[in-house]
């Protein structure tokens, strides 16, 4: 009596086994490769952090920590009040480290951490811009600079390496709103010119009246002509009026600014 022939695996089971075996091999290779790369990178960073001897042709190293300045790759757009127009923030980051890093190592860490810094600055700008109308770019820049001044240095750490960042930002208007603002800006420029002109006239009148009053007062005595005394009183009144005019102009500018 002969044994029954062994049942051959179905094609679906055969392909499933081969797939599982292939995935296991790829996973093992990937894990070993990643562990090798992590060990190699740690050794490279440790080697580059050590000071190498300066060559005969190299110049002296600059004093203080190495600083790398990077601009954001594009302006950061944050919506203004109403979410129709936007403000655009031009961001610059000054990166450094208290450790003695080589330039290429610092550049690697800057490349690694800069997206985090851009995201943080975007949140700050968005919070400050949310309640501002779209023509108030200057107010957003002031608010953003104030927020950055509260914490001027941002810290990022990977392993034992500490990287610091000092952000800076400037704000510009949405180009779509500029045509609507142009007549208003032109009118403000004209009013500012008129104000400066009136202030110059008032200052000149006050100075001239003061000089003439002093001159007439030096020659005024008991025997002086009544006309001289009247002229002096008139100039004193003009001086007071000019001073009042100057005060009103300055107060008007303060209330409108």
Tab-separated table of C-alpha atoms in Angstrom:
chain	number	residue	atom	x	y	z
A	1	UNK	CA	0.000	0.000	0.000
A	2	UNK	CA	1.512	3.282	-1.071
A	3	UNK	CA	1.239	6.614	0.748
A	4	UNK	CA	-1.017	9.250	-0.729
A	5	UNK	CA	0.887	12.004	-2.530
A	6	UNK	CA	1.560	15.125	-0.399
A	7	UNK	CA	-0.907	17.904	-1.132
A	8	UNK	CA	0.813	20.797	-2.903
A	9	UNK	CA	0.228	24.312	-1.467
A	10	UNK	CA	-2.218	26.411	-3.333
A	11	UNK	CA	-0.759	29.257	-5.436
A	12	UNK	CA	-2.346	31.908	-3.191
A	13	UNK	CA	-0.672	30.429	-0.063
A	14	UNK	CA	2.646	30.167	-1.885
A	15	UNK	CA	2.622	33.829	-2.905
A	16	UNK	CA	1.542	34.852	0.605
A	17	UNK	CA	4.505	33.021	2.151
A	18	UNK	CA	6.920	34.551	-0.340
A	19	UNK	CA	5.498	38.030	0.360
A	20	UNK	CA	5.841	37.658	4.124
A	21	UNK	CA	9.408	36.345	3.726
A	22	UNK	CA	10.315	39.274	1.444
A	23	UNK	CA	8.835	41.873	3.803
A	24	UNK	CA	10.747	40.364	6.741
A	25	UNK	CA	14.024	40.544	4.839
A	26	UNK	CA	13.406	44.172	3.779
A	27	UNK	CA	12.505	45.153	7.354
A	28	UNK	CA	15.658	43.552	8.784
A	29	UNK	CA	17.828	45.290	6.202
A	30	UNK	CA	16.115	48.647	6.832
A	31	UNK	CA	16.556	48.393	10.606
A	32	UNK	CA	20.222	47.440	10.305
A	33	UNK	CA	20.790	50.246	7.782
A	34	UNK	CA	19.128	52.841	9.992
A	35	UNK	CA	21.121	51.748	13.047
A	36	UNK	CA	24.341	51.968	11.024
A	37	UNK	CA	23.418	55.452	9.762
A	38	UNK	CA	22.564	56.679	13.316
A	39	UNK	CA	25.902	55.392	14.671
A	40	UNK	CA	27.800	56.919	11.738
A	41	UNK	CA	26.051	60.292	12.093
A	42	UNK	CA	26.739	60.446	15.845
A	43	UNK	CA	30.426	59.700	15.228
A	44	UNK	CA	30.547	62.330	12.461
A	45	UNK	CA	29.001	65.010	14.665
A	46	UNK	CA	31.336	64.146	17.532
A	47	UNK	CA	34.350	64.310	15.218
A	48	UNK	CA	33.348	67.629	13.669
A	49	UNK	CA	32.707	69.210	17.065
A	50	UNK	CA	36.345	68.672	18.001
A	51	UNK	CA	38.649	71.509	17.052
A	52	UNK	CA	40.945	70.559	14.207
A	53	UNK	CA	44.377	72.209	13.820
A	54	UNK	CA	44.301	75.310	11.665
A	55	UNK	CA	46.269	75.000	8.452
A	56	UNK	CA	49.154	77.302	7.655
A	57	UNK	CA	47.182	79.086	4.932
A	58	UNK	CA	43.986	79.506	6.930
A	59	UNK	CA	43.123	82.780	8.604
A	60	UNK	CA	42.334	83.102	12.305
A	61	UNK	CA	38.910	81.950	13.465
A	62	UNK	CA	36.434	84.752	14.176
A	63	UNK	CA	35.813	85.428	17.869
A	64	UNK	CA	32.563	84.322	19.478
A	65	UNK	CA	30.093	81.646	18.400
A	66	UNK	CA	29.460	80.895	14.763
A	67	UNK	CA	26.249	82.519	13.472
A	68	UNK	CA	24.316	81.518	10.376
A	69	UNK	CA	21.593	83.814	9.084
A	70	UNK	CA	18.775	82.315	7.058
A	71	UNK	CA	15.746	83.932	5.439
A	72	UNK	CA	12.451	82.122	5.208
A	73	UNK	CA	12.157	80.673	1.691
A	74	UNK	CA	9.018	82.756	1.013
A	75	UNK	CA	6.966	85.452	2.785
A	76	UNK	CA	4.673	84.099	5.489
A	77	UNK	CA	1.044	84.894	4.651
A	78	UNK	CA	-1.336	85.432	7.585
A	79	UNK	CA	-4.981	86.526	7.157
A	80	UNK	CA	-6.144	89.969	8.252
A	81	UNK	CA	-9.499	90.657	9.863
A	82	UNK	CA	-12.273	89.387	7.629
A	83	UNK	CA	-10.042	86.716	6.035
A	84	UNK	CA	-10.200	88.390	2.617
A	85	UNK	CA	-6.760	90.041	2.504
A	86	UNK	CA	-3.504	88.906	4.040
A	87	UNK	CA	-0.374	90.344	5.575
A	88	UNK	CA	2.989	89.071	4.361
A	89	UNK	CA	5.796	88.611	6.879
A	90	UNK	CA	9.398	88.536	5.702
A	91	UNK	CA	11.261	86.500	8.297
A	92	UNK	CA	14.971	86.228	9.043
A	93	UNK	CA	16.530	83.849	11.568
A	94	UNK	CA	20.000	84.153	13.108
A	95	UNK	CA	21.138	80.701	14.230
A	96	UNK	CA	24.005	79.877	16.567
A	97	UNK	CA	25.079	77.348	19.152
A	98	UNK	CA	26.975	77.643	22.433
A	99	UNK	CA	28.854	74.507	21.392
A	100	UNK	CA	31.846	74.686	19.103
A	101	UNK	CA	30.209	73.504	15.877
A	102	UNK	CA	31.665	73.526	12.421
A	103	UNK	CA	29.813	75.524	9.777
A	104	UNK	CA	28.558	72.440	7.939
A	105	UNK	CA	27.241	70.895	11.143
A	106	UNK	CA	25.476	74.094	12.140
A	107	UNK	CA	23.962	74.316	8.651
A	108	UNK	CA	22.572	70.807	9.018
A	109	UNK	CA	20.886	71.673	12.314
A	110	UNK	CA	19.578	74.950	10.878
A	111	UNK	CA	18.053	73.038	7.978
A	112	UNK	CA	16.510	70.629	10.484
A	113	UNK	CA	15.042	73.201	12.910
A	114	UNK	CA	14.101	76.123	10.644
A	115	UNK	CA	10.668	74.690	9.711
A	116	UNK	CA	9.838	74.639	13.437
A	117	UNK	CA	10.893	78.272	13.806
A	118	UNK	CA	8.865	79.317	10.760
A	119	UNK	CA	5.812	77.533	12.141
A	120	UNK	CA	6.211	79.259	15.521
A	121	UNK	CA	6.590	82.683	13.930
A	122	UNK	CA	3.543	81.997	11.748
A	123	UNK	CA	1.435	81.318	14.842
A	124	UNK	CA	2.612	84.533	16.499
A	125	UNK	CA	1.856	86.584	13.388
A	126	UNK	CA	-1.548	84.967	12.871
A	127	UNK	CA	-2.581	85.670	16.477
A	128	UNK	CA	-1.551	89.316	16.159
A	129	UNK	CA	-3.143	89.809	12.710
A	130	UNK	CA	-6.502	88.218	13.386
A	131	UNK	CA	-8.153	91.429	14.691
A	132	UNK	CA	-6.308	93.938	12.491
A	133	UNK	CA	-7.850	95.433	9.332
A	134	UNK	CA	-5.811	94.686	6.201
A	135	UNK	CA	-4.307	98.187	5.878
A	136	UNK	CA	-2.663	98.108	9.349
A	137	UNK	CA	0.588	96.395	8.399
A	138	UNK	CA	2.616	98.787	10.564
A	139	UNK	CA	0.561	97.873	13.636
A	140	UNK	CA	1.117	94.180	12.962
A	141	UNK	CA	4.863	94.724	12.660
A	142	UNK	CA	4.942	96.612	15.975
A	143	UNK	CA	2.907	93.886	17.699
A	144	UNK	CA	5.100	91.168	16.237
A	145	UNK	CA	8.318	92.909	17.238
A	146	UNK	CA	6.934	93.348	20.763
A	147	UNK	CA	6.117	89.640	20.962
A	148	UNK	CA	9.603	88.722	19.741
A	149	UNK	CA	11.189	91.079	22.263
A	150	UNK	CA	9.448	89.216	25.092
A	151	UNK	CA	11.358	86.076	24.097
A	152	UNK	CA	14.197	87.154	21.791
A	153	UNK	CA	15.977	83.788	21.724
A	154	UNK	CA	14.369	80.483	20.803
A	155	UNK	CA	16.043	77.237	21.820
A	156	UNK	CA	16.016	73.900	20.024
A	157	UNK	CA	17.785	70.735	21.091
A	158	UNK	CA	18.624	67.427	19.444
A	159	UNK	CA	20.513	65.001	21.612
A	160	UNK	CA	23.257	66.921	23.391
A	161	UNK	CA	23.392	69.715	20.803
A	162	UNK	CA	21.628	72.994	21.659
A	163	UNK	CA	20.790	75.449	18.863
A	164	UNK	CA	19.541	78.995	19.481
A	165	UNK	CA	17.589	81.183	17.076
A	166	UNK	CA	16.940	84.941	17.061
A	167	UNK	CA	14.007	85.709	14.740
A	168	UNK	CA	13.319	89.043	13.084
A	169	UNK	CA	10.316	90.035	10.986
A	170	UNK	CA	9.060	92.797	8.712
A	171	UNK	CA	5.483	93.095	7.434
A	172	UNK	CA	4.202	94.320	4.087
A	173	UNK	CA	0.720	94.872	2.721
A	174	UNK	CA	-1.259	92.654	0.430
A	175	UNK	CA	-0.673	94.061	-3.066
A	176	UNK	CA	-4.383	93.725	-3.873
A	177	UNK	CA	-5.287	96.375	-1.301
A	178	UNK	CA	-2.760	98.993	-2.419
A	179	UNK	CA	-4.931	100.568	-5.179
A	180	UNK	CA	-7.726	101.132	-2.649
A	181	UNK	CA	-5.307	102.750	-0.182
A	182	UNK	CA	-3.566	105.005	-2.693
A	183	UNK	CA	-6.088	107.944	-2.574
A	184	UNK	CA	-6.123	107.867	1.226
A	185	UNK	CA	-2.324	107.856	1.423
A	186	UNK	CA	-2.096	110.742	-1.050
A	187	UNK	CA	-4.578	112.739	1.025
A	188	UNK	CA	-2.623	112.040	4.227
A	189	UNK	CA	0.616	113.146	2.574
A	190	UNK	CA	-1.039	116.410	1.514
A	191	UNK	CA	-2.435	117.015	5.013
A	192	UNK	CA	0.946	116.261	6.552
A	193	UNK	CA	2.585	118.802	4.253
A	194	UNK	CA	-0.018	121.422	5.165
A	195	UNK	CA	0.514	120.722	8.855
A	196	UNK	CA	4.283	121.118	8.555
A	197	UNK	CA	3.793	124.376	6.651
A	198	UNK	CA	1.485	125.801	9.322
A	199	UNK	CA	3.830	124.688	12.082
A	200	UNK	CA	6.753	126.430	10.388
A	201	UNK	CA	4.720	129.647	10.053
A	202	UNK	CA	3.589	129.556	13.673
A	203	UNK	CA	7.128	128.886	14.903
A	204	UNK	CA	8.516	131.718	12.789
A	205	UNK	CA	5.814	134.146	14.020
A	206	UNK	CA	6.472	133.202	17.644
A	207	UNK	CA	10.229	133.621	17.261
A	208	UNK	CA	9.920	136.950	15.430
A	209	UNK	CA	7.468	138.372	17.987
A	210	UNK	CA	9.722	137.265	20.846
A	211	UNK	CA	12.766	138.989	19.343
A	212	UNK	CA	10.918	142.260	18.666
A	213	UNK	CA	9.376	142.209	22.143
A	214	UNK	CA	12.806	141.789	23.708
A	215	UNK	CA	14.256	144.567	21.544
A	216	UNK	CA	11.479	147.026	22.370
A	217	UNK	CA	11.605	146.101	26.043
A	218	UNK	CA	15.290	147.010	26.203
A	219	UNK	CA	14.495	150.554	24.993
A	220	UNK	CA	11.274	151.060	26.916
A	221	UNK	CA	11.469	153.523	29.839
A	222	UNK	CA	9.296	156.157	31.496
A	223	UNK	CA	9.924	158.693	28.759
A	224	UNK	CA	9.325	156.251	25.901
A	225	UNK	CA	6.776	157.004	23.266
A	226	UNK	CA	3.347	155.542	23.792
A	227	UNK	CA	3.471	154.076	20.295
A	228	UNK	CA	6.504	151.983	21.258
A	229	UNK	CA	4.664	150.657	24.300
A	230	UNK	CA	1.606	149.868	22.210
A	231	UNK	CA	3.767	148.093	19.625
A	232	UNK	CA	5.351	146.009	22.344
A	233	UNK	CA	1.962	145.003	23.727
A	234	UNK	CA	0.813	144.110	20.227
A	235	UNK	CA	3.875	141.908	19.694
A	236	UNK	CA	3.344	140.235	23.062
A	237	UNK	CA	-0.224	139.393	22.032
A	238	UNK	CA	1.035	138.050	18.677
A	239	UNK	CA	3.627	135.930	20.479
A	240	UNK	CA	0.976	134.426	22.756
A	241	UNK	CA	-1.282	133.736	19.768
A	242	UNK	CA	1.550	132.040	17.877
A	243	UNK	CA	2.381	129.907	20.921
A	244	UNK	CA	-1.284	128.908	21.225
A	245	UNK	CA	-1.328	128.059	17.518
A	246	UNK	CA	1.727	125.818	17.916
A	247	UNK	CA	0.133	124.059	20.886
A	248	UNK	CA	-3.073	123.382	18.978
A	249	UNK	CA	-1.194	122.002	15.977
A	250	UNK	CA	0.886	119.648	18.100
A	251	UNK	CA	-2.178	118.492	20.017
A	252	UNK	CA	-4.000	117.836	16.750
A	253	UNK	CA	-1.136	115.751	15.455
A	254	UNK	CA	-0.999	113.750	18.726
A	255	UNK	CA	-4.717	112.954	18.617
A	256	UNK	CA	-4.579	111.805	14.972
A	257	UNK	CA	-1.436	109.710	15.243
